[in-house]
Coordinates of C-alpha atoms and ligand atoms in Angstrom, one line a residue:
M1 CA -0.1 0.3 -0.2
S2 CA 1.5 3.4 -0.8
K3 CA 2.2 5.6 2.1
E4 CA -0.4 8.1 3.8
Y5 CA 0.2 11.0 5.9
D6 CA -1.0 12.6 8.8
V7 CA -2.2 16.5 7.5
A8 CA -3.4 19.6 9.6
V9 CA -4.6 22.6 8.1
L10 CA -4.7 25.8 10.5
G11 CA -7.2 28.5 9.6
A12 CA -9.1 25.4 8.5
T13 CA -12.8 27.5 9.0
G14 CA -11.1 30.8 6.6
A15 CA -11.8 31.2 3.0
V16 CA -8.5 29.9 2.3
G17 CA -8.2 27.2 5.0
R18 CA -11.6 25.6 3.5
E19 CA -10.0 25.8 0.0
M20 CA -7.1 23.8 1.5
L21 CA -9.5 20.9 2.6
K22 CA -11.0 21.0 -0.6
S23 CA -8.1 20.7 -2.6
L24 CA -6.6 18.2 -0.5
Q25 CA -9.3 16.1 -1.1
E26 CA -9.9 17.0 -5.1
R27 CA -6.2 16.4 -5.7
G28 CA -6.3 13.0 -3.7
F29 CA -3.5 13.5 -1.3
P30 CA -3.1 10.7 0.3
S31 CA -3.9 11.8 4.0
K32 CA -4.2 9.3 6.7
S33 CA -5.9 11.6 9.0
V34 CA -6.7 15.5 8.7
K35 CA -6.9 17.9 11.5
A36 CA -8.8 21.2 11.5
L37 CA -7.4 24.1 13.3
A38 CA -8.4 27.1 14.1
S39 CA -8.7 29.4 17.2
S40 CA -11.0 29.2 20.3
R41 CA -13.6 30.8 18.5
S42 CA -14.4 28.2 16.1
A43 CA -13.2 25.5 18.3
G44 CA -16.0 22.6 18.3
S45 CA -17.7 23.8 15.0
K46 CA -17.7 21.5 12.1
V47 CA -15.9 21.9 8.6
E48 CA -16.2 19.6 5.6
F49 CA -13.6 17.2 4.4
D50 CA -14.2 14.4 2.1
G51 CA -18.1 14.2 2.3
R52 CA -17.5 14.2 6.2
E53 CA -17.5 16.9 8.7
L54 CA -14.6 17.4 10.7
T55 CA -14.6 19.0 14.3
V56 CA -12.6 22.0 14.5
E57 CA -10.1 22.3 17.4
E58 CA -8.4 25.0 18.7
V59 CA -4.5 25.0 17.9
G60 CA -2.2 24.8 21.1
P61 CA 1.7 23.9 21.1
G62 CA 0.8 20.2 21.5
S63 CA -1.4 20.3 18.1
F64 CA 1.2 19.1 15.6
A65 CA 3.3 15.9 17.4
G66 CA 2.5 13.4 15.2
V67 CA 1.4 15.5 12.1
D68 CA 3.7 15.0 8.8
I69 CA 2.5 18.3 7.3
A70 CA 0.4 21.5 8.5
L71 CA -1.0 23.7 5.9
F72 CA -1.3 27.4 7.4
S73 CA -3.2 30.0 6.7
A74 CA -4.6 31.9 9.8
G75 CA -2.3 34.8 9.5
S76 CA 1.0 35.9 10.4
A77 CA 0.5 36.1 14.2
A78 CA -0.6 32.7 14.4
S79 CA 2.3 31.5 11.9
L80 CA 4.6 33.5 14.1
E81 CA 3.5 31.7 17.0
Y82 CA 2.9 28.1 15.6
A83 CA 5.3 27.3 12.6
P84 CA 8.6 26.9 14.6
I85 CA 6.7 24.9 17.3
A86 CA 5.3 22.7 14.7
A87 CA 8.8 22.9 12.7
K88 CA 10.6 21.9 15.7
S89 CA 8.2 18.5 16.6
G90 CA 9.0 17.5 13.1
C91 CA 6.0 18.6 11.2
V92 CA 6.9 20.4 8.1
V93 CA 4.7 23.6 7.7
V94 CA 3.5 24.7 4.1
D95 CA 2.7 28.7 5.4
N96 CA 0.3 30.8 3.5
S97 CA 1.1 34.4 5.6
S98 CA 3.8 36.5 4.5
R99 CA 5.4 36.2 7.6
W100 CA 8.4 33.8 7.1
R101 CA 8.5 35.0 2.8
Q102 CA 11.5 36.6 3.3
D103 CA 13.3 35.0 5.9
P104 CA 16.6 33.0 4.5
R105 CA 15.9 29.7 6.4
V106 CA 12.6 29.4 4.4
P107 CA 12.1 28.5 0.7
L108 CA 9.7 30.6 -0.9
I109 CA 7.9 28.3 -3.6
I110 CA 5.8 28.1 -6.6
P111 CA 6.1 24.5 -8.2
E112 CA 6.1 25.4 -11.7
V113 CA 8.7 28.1 -11.0
N114 CA 11.3 27.2 -8.4
A115 CA 10.4 23.5 -7.4
N116 CA 14.0 22.8 -6.6
A117 CA 14.4 25.6 -4.3
I118 CA 12.5 23.3 -1.9
K119 CA 15.4 21.1 -0.7
K120 CA 16.8 23.4 1.4
H121 CA 13.9 23.9 3.4
K122 CA 14.3 23.2 7.3
G123 CA 10.9 22.9 8.1
I124 CA 8.7 25.8 7.1
I125 CA 8.1 26.6 3.4
A126 CA 6.4 30.0 2.5
N127 CA 3.7 30.0 -0.1
P128 CA 3.8 33.4 -2.1
N129 CA 1.3 36.1 -2.1
C130 CA -1.3 35.4 -4.5
S131 CA -0.5 37.9 -6.8
T132 CA 3.0 37.1 -7.0
I133 CA 1.8 33.4 -7.6
Q134 CA -0.1 33.9 -10.8
M135 CA 2.3 36.8 -12.6
L136 CA 5.5 34.6 -12.2
V137 CA 3.9 31.2 -13.2
A138 CA 3.0 33.4 -16.4
L139 CA 6.4 35.0 -16.9
K140 CA 8.5 32.1 -16.3
P141 CA 8.6 30.7 -19.4
I142 CA 9.5 34.1 -21.1
Y143 CA 11.8 35.0 -18.4
D144 CA 13.7 31.2 -19.3
A145 CA 13.7 31.9 -22.8
V146 CA 14.7 35.7 -23.2
G147 CA 15.4 37.4 -19.7
I148 CA 13.1 40.0 -18.2
K149 CA 14.7 43.2 -17.1
R150 CA 11.2 45.0 -16.0
V151 CA 7.7 44.1 -14.9
V152 CA 5.0 46.7 -14.7
V153 CA 1.9 45.0 -13.1
S154 CA -1.8 46.8 -12.0
T155 CA -3.6 44.0 -10.4
Y156 CA -7.7 43.9 -9.7
Q157 CA -7.7 41.8 -6.7
S158 CA -11.0 40.2 -5.6
V159 CA -12.0 40.7 -1.8
S160 CA -11.8 36.7 -0.9
G161 CA -8.1 37.9 -0.8
T162 CA -9.2 39.4 2.5
G163 CA -10.8 36.5 3.8
Q164 CA -14.0 35.5 4.6
K165 CA -14.8 38.9 6.3
G166 CA -14.1 40.9 2.7
V167 CA -16.6 38.2 0.8
E168 CA -19.2 39.2 3.4
E169 CA -18.8 43.1 3.5
L170 CA -19.0 43.7 -0.4
A171 CA -22.3 41.2 -0.4
E172 CA -23.8 43.0 2.4
Q173 CA -22.6 46.7 1.1
T174 CA -24.2 46.0 -2.4
R175 CA -27.8 44.5 -0.7
Q176 CA -28.0 47.7 1.3
L177 CA -26.8 49.9 -1.3
F178 CA -29.9 48.7 -3.3
L179 CA -32.2 49.2 -0.6
S180 CA -30.8 52.9 -0.6
K181 CA -29.4 52.0 2.9
D182 CA -25.9 53.0 3.9
Y183 CA -23.5 50.3 5.2
P184 CA -20.4 52.1 6.4
P185 CA -17.0 49.9 5.7
K186 CA -15.9 47.8 8.5
V187 CA -12.8 45.8 6.4
Y188 CA -12.0 48.0 4.1
P189 CA -11.0 51.9 4.6
H190 CA -14.0 53.0 2.0
R191 CA -16.8 51.6 0.3
I192 CA -15.9 48.3 -1.9
A193 CA -19.0 48.1 -3.7
F194 CA -19.0 49.9 -6.6
N195 CA -15.6 51.4 -6.4
C196 CA -12.1 50.2 -6.7
L197 CA -9.3 51.0 -3.7
P198 CA -5.8 51.2 -4.8
H199 CA -5.2 50.4 -1.2
I200 CA -4.1 46.6 -0.2
D201 CA -2.5 46.1 3.2
V202 CA -0.7 48.9 4.8
F203 CA 1.2 51.9 2.8
E204 CA 5.0 51.8 3.4
P205 CA 7.3 55.1 3.6
N206 CA 8.1 54.7 -0.2
G207 CA 4.7 55.3 -1.0
Y208 CA 4.1 51.6 -2.2
T209 CA 1.7 49.4 -0.1
K210 CA 3.0 46.4 1.3
E211 CA 1.2 43.8 -0.8
E212 CA 2.8 46.3 -3.7
M213 CA 6.3 45.5 -2.3
K214 CA 5.8 41.8 -1.6
M215 CA 5.2 41.7 -5.3
V216 CA 8.8 43.3 -6.0
N217 CA 10.4 40.9 -3.0
E218 CA 8.6 37.8 -4.1
T219 CA 9.9 38.0 -7.5
H220 CA 13.3 38.7 -6.7
K221 CA 13.4 35.9 -4.1
I222 CA 11.7 33.3 -6.2
F223 CA 13.5 34.2 -9.6
D224 CA 16.7 34.6 -7.3
D225 CA 17.5 37.1 -9.7
P226 CA 17.4 40.9 -7.5
G227 CA 18.4 42.4 -10.4
I228 CA 15.1 42.2 -12.2
K229 CA 13.0 45.8 -11.7
V230 CA 9.3 45.3 -10.8
T231 CA 6.6 48.2 -9.9
A232 CA 3.2 47.4 -8.7
T233 CA 0.1 49.1 -8.1
C234 CA -2.7 46.9 -6.5
V235 CA -6.3 47.3 -6.7
R236 CA -9.2 46.1 -4.8
V237 CA -12.1 45.4 -6.7
P238 CA -15.4 44.5 -6.4
V239 CA -14.9 40.9 -7.7
F240 CA -15.8 38.3 -5.2
Y241 CA -13.3 35.2 -6.7
G242 CA -10.3 35.6 -8.9
H243 CA -7.5 38.1 -9.3
S244 CA -6.7 39.7 -12.7
E245 CA -3.8 41.4 -13.7
A246 CA -2.3 43.6 -16.6
I247 CA 1.3 43.3 -17.1
W248 CA 4.1 44.9 -19.3
I249 CA 7.3 43.5 -19.5
E250 CA 10.6 44.3 -21.3
T251 CA 12.4 41.3 -22.1
G252 CA 16.2 40.8 -22.1
R253 CA 16.1 39.8 -25.9
P254 CA 13.3 40.2 -28.6
I255 CA 10.2 37.8 -28.4
K256 CA 7.4 37.7 -31.0
P257 CA 3.8 38.1 -29.4
E258 CA 3.2 34.8 -31.3
A259 CA 6.0 33.3 -30.1
A260 CA 5.6 34.1 -26.5
R261 CA 1.8 32.7 -27.0
E262 CA 3.4 29.1 -27.9
L263 CA 5.8 29.2 -25.2
L264 CA 3.1 30.1 -22.8
A265 CA 0.5 27.6 -24.2
R266 CA 3.0 24.4 -23.7
A267 CA 4.1 25.7 -20.1
P268 CA 2.8 23.7 -17.5
G269 CA 0.0 25.0 -14.7
I270 CA -1.5 27.8 -17.5
L271 CA -4.1 27.9 -20.3
V272 CA -3.9 30.6 -23.0
Q273 CA -7.2 32.2 -23.9
D274 CA -6.6 34.6 -26.4
D275 CA -8.4 35.2 -29.3
P276 CA -9.8 39.0 -28.7
G277 CA -11.5 38.8 -31.9
K278 CA -14.3 36.6 -30.7
A279 CA -13.9 38.3 -27.2
V280 CA -12.1 35.4 -26.0
Y281 CA -9.4 36.5 -23.2
P282 CA -9.3 35.2 -19.3
M283 CA -12.3 36.6 -16.6
A284 CA -12.2 36.1 -13.2
S285 CA -15.8 34.9 -13.7
E286 CA -14.2 32.0 -15.4
A287 CA -11.1 31.5 -13.7
S288 CA -13.2 31.1 -10.4
G289 CA -13.0 27.6 -9.4
R290 CA -10.3 26.8 -11.6
E291 CA -6.8 25.6 -10.6
E292 CA -4.7 26.9 -13.9
V293 CA -3.7 30.2 -14.6
F294 CA -5.1 32.1 -17.6
V295 CA -3.3 34.4 -19.8
G296 CA -4.5 36.1 -23.0
R297 CA -4.2 39.9 -24.7
I298 CA -0.6 38.8 -25.3
R299 CA 0.3 41.6 -27.3
A300 CA 3.5 44.0 -28.3
D301 CA 4.1 47.0 -25.9
N302 CA 4.7 49.2 -28.7
S303 CA 6.1 51.9 -26.4
L304 CA 8.9 49.8 -25.6
E305 CA 11.6 48.0 -28.0
N306 CA 11.2 44.5 -26.1
G307 CA 8.1 45.2 -24.7
L308 CA 5.2 42.8 -24.4
A309 CA 1.7 43.0 -22.6
M310 CA -0.4 40.1 -21.5
W311 CA -3.3 40.0 -19.1
V312 CA -3.6 37.0 -16.2
V313 CA -6.1 35.9 -14.3
A314 CA -6.1 33.0 -11.8
D315 CA -8.7 31.8 -8.5
N316 CA -6.8 33.8 -5.7
L317 CA -8.1 30.9 -3.5
K318 CA -7.2 27.9 -5.3
K319 CA -3.4 28.6 -7.7
G320 CA -2.9 31.7 -5.7
A321 CA -3.0 30.0 -2.4
A322 CA -4.4 26.5 -1.4
T323 CA -3.6 24.7 -4.5
N324 CA -0.3 26.3 -4.7
A325 CA -0.1 25.0 -0.9
V326 CA -1.2 21.3 -1.6
E327 CA 1.2 21.2 -4.9
I328 CA 3.9 22.0 -2.1
A329 CA 2.9 19.1 0.1
E330 CA 2.9 16.9 -3.3
L331 CA 6.4 17.8 -3.6
L332 CA 7.3 17.4 -0.2
I333 CA 6.0 13.5 -0.4
R334 CA 7.4 12.7 -3.9
D335 CA 11.1 12.8 -2.1
P336 CA 10.5 11.1 1.1
G337 CA 13.9 13.0 2.4
L338 CA 12.2 16.1 2.1
L339 CA 9.9 15.0 5.0
A340 CA 12.5 15.8 7.9
T341 CA 12.7 18.9 9.7
D342 CA 15.7 20.8 11.2
W343 CA 14.3 24.2 12.5
A344 CA 17.1 25.8 15.5
Ligands
A2P1 P1 -11.2 31.4 13.7 O1 -12.5 30.9 12.7 O2 -11.3 30.6 14.6 O3 -11.6 33.0 14.0 P2 -10.2 34.3 6.9 O4 -8.5 34.3 6.1 O5 -11.1 34.0 6.3 O6 -10.1 35.4 7.6 O7 -9.8 33.3 8.2 C1 -8.9 33.1 9.0 C2 -8.6 31.5 9.4 O8 -7.5 31.9 10.4 C3 -9.7 31.4 10.6 O9 -9.9 30.1 10.3 C4 -9.2 31.4 12.0 O10 -9.9 30.9 12.8 C5 -7.9 31.8 11.8 N1 -7.3 32.2 12.8 C6 -7.3 33.6 12.7 N2 -6.3 33.7 14.0 C7 -6.1 32.8 14.5 C8 -5.4 32.3 15.7 N3 -4.5 33.4 16.5 N4 -5.1 31.2 15.9 C9 -5.4 30.2 15.3 N5 -6.2 30.4 13.9 C10 -6.5 31.8 14.0

């Protein structure tokens, strides 16, 4: 019989955590047991897994004993507290928060892009930011073929990226507006219904938001190329599921849009949808619920000598979070040596 693993999901009641459970099930991850962990707020409640109900347990220092792999999506504070405890007890953590992404001991992995970097892990592996994942899956084939000097990206990010509370705020605010009632923002600094907010995460002294700087710093780490120039504007839009990105790149050597389209069509994890004459291009409404990264509107950026533009869409809860985390777990079990931890 093939080996099965004891798995835990921390943040199992959240938007990403529920998707992690779904992804483990849908991808047929060989789990012997699955533990659903969250805070005391939801201890005792039920979450669905593989047609049955799991009882949510409050996370504590003893939660990870005997667990082989834990998927975390409970925010940075919980990751800071529990990832080292888990790793020290022999459990490999795949962490969806931003807490460990820039730690030199922690590989930041997109399986299609830098799977080999996983070998250096000591017990904690970071899942990149949702917007970074879909951008780099789309850019990797072009980066390998002709190099990339500079990336300019504008994102159109759905409210589920803020978690379940973001989804609820957009739904309720929309409903109240149609009833001509006021619904003051709670989760976002301004109304998100029928609006666009150029403000995701907090502002930094350099004028960018933390979300925008994640796209810069994570690109450097994942491509292992601190020389690549990246500038981002991250925008929250009134979409429930699926992030979209307008991306302009300056390549190292010239590449025709047709050649880029062919490269992308052959690349793992990508589905090219690019027939604008027939109104075929990626859309959040269609990408939602899917695991691929969708790429379209591939065209020359005529304002630049070696410029290429494209439109990239993915489900932020799936490839942008849960699917990528489960794919990392799949890399771990492919090589049994990778399940050892060494967190000091
Ligand atoms: P809980 O349901 O107990 O609040 P979302 O991203 O959709 O807001 O979900 C966040 C997830 O992270 C939830 O499952 C939430 O659990 C969990 N969570 C948040 N903070 C903690 C914490 N300090 N310890 C454990 N789980 C946490």
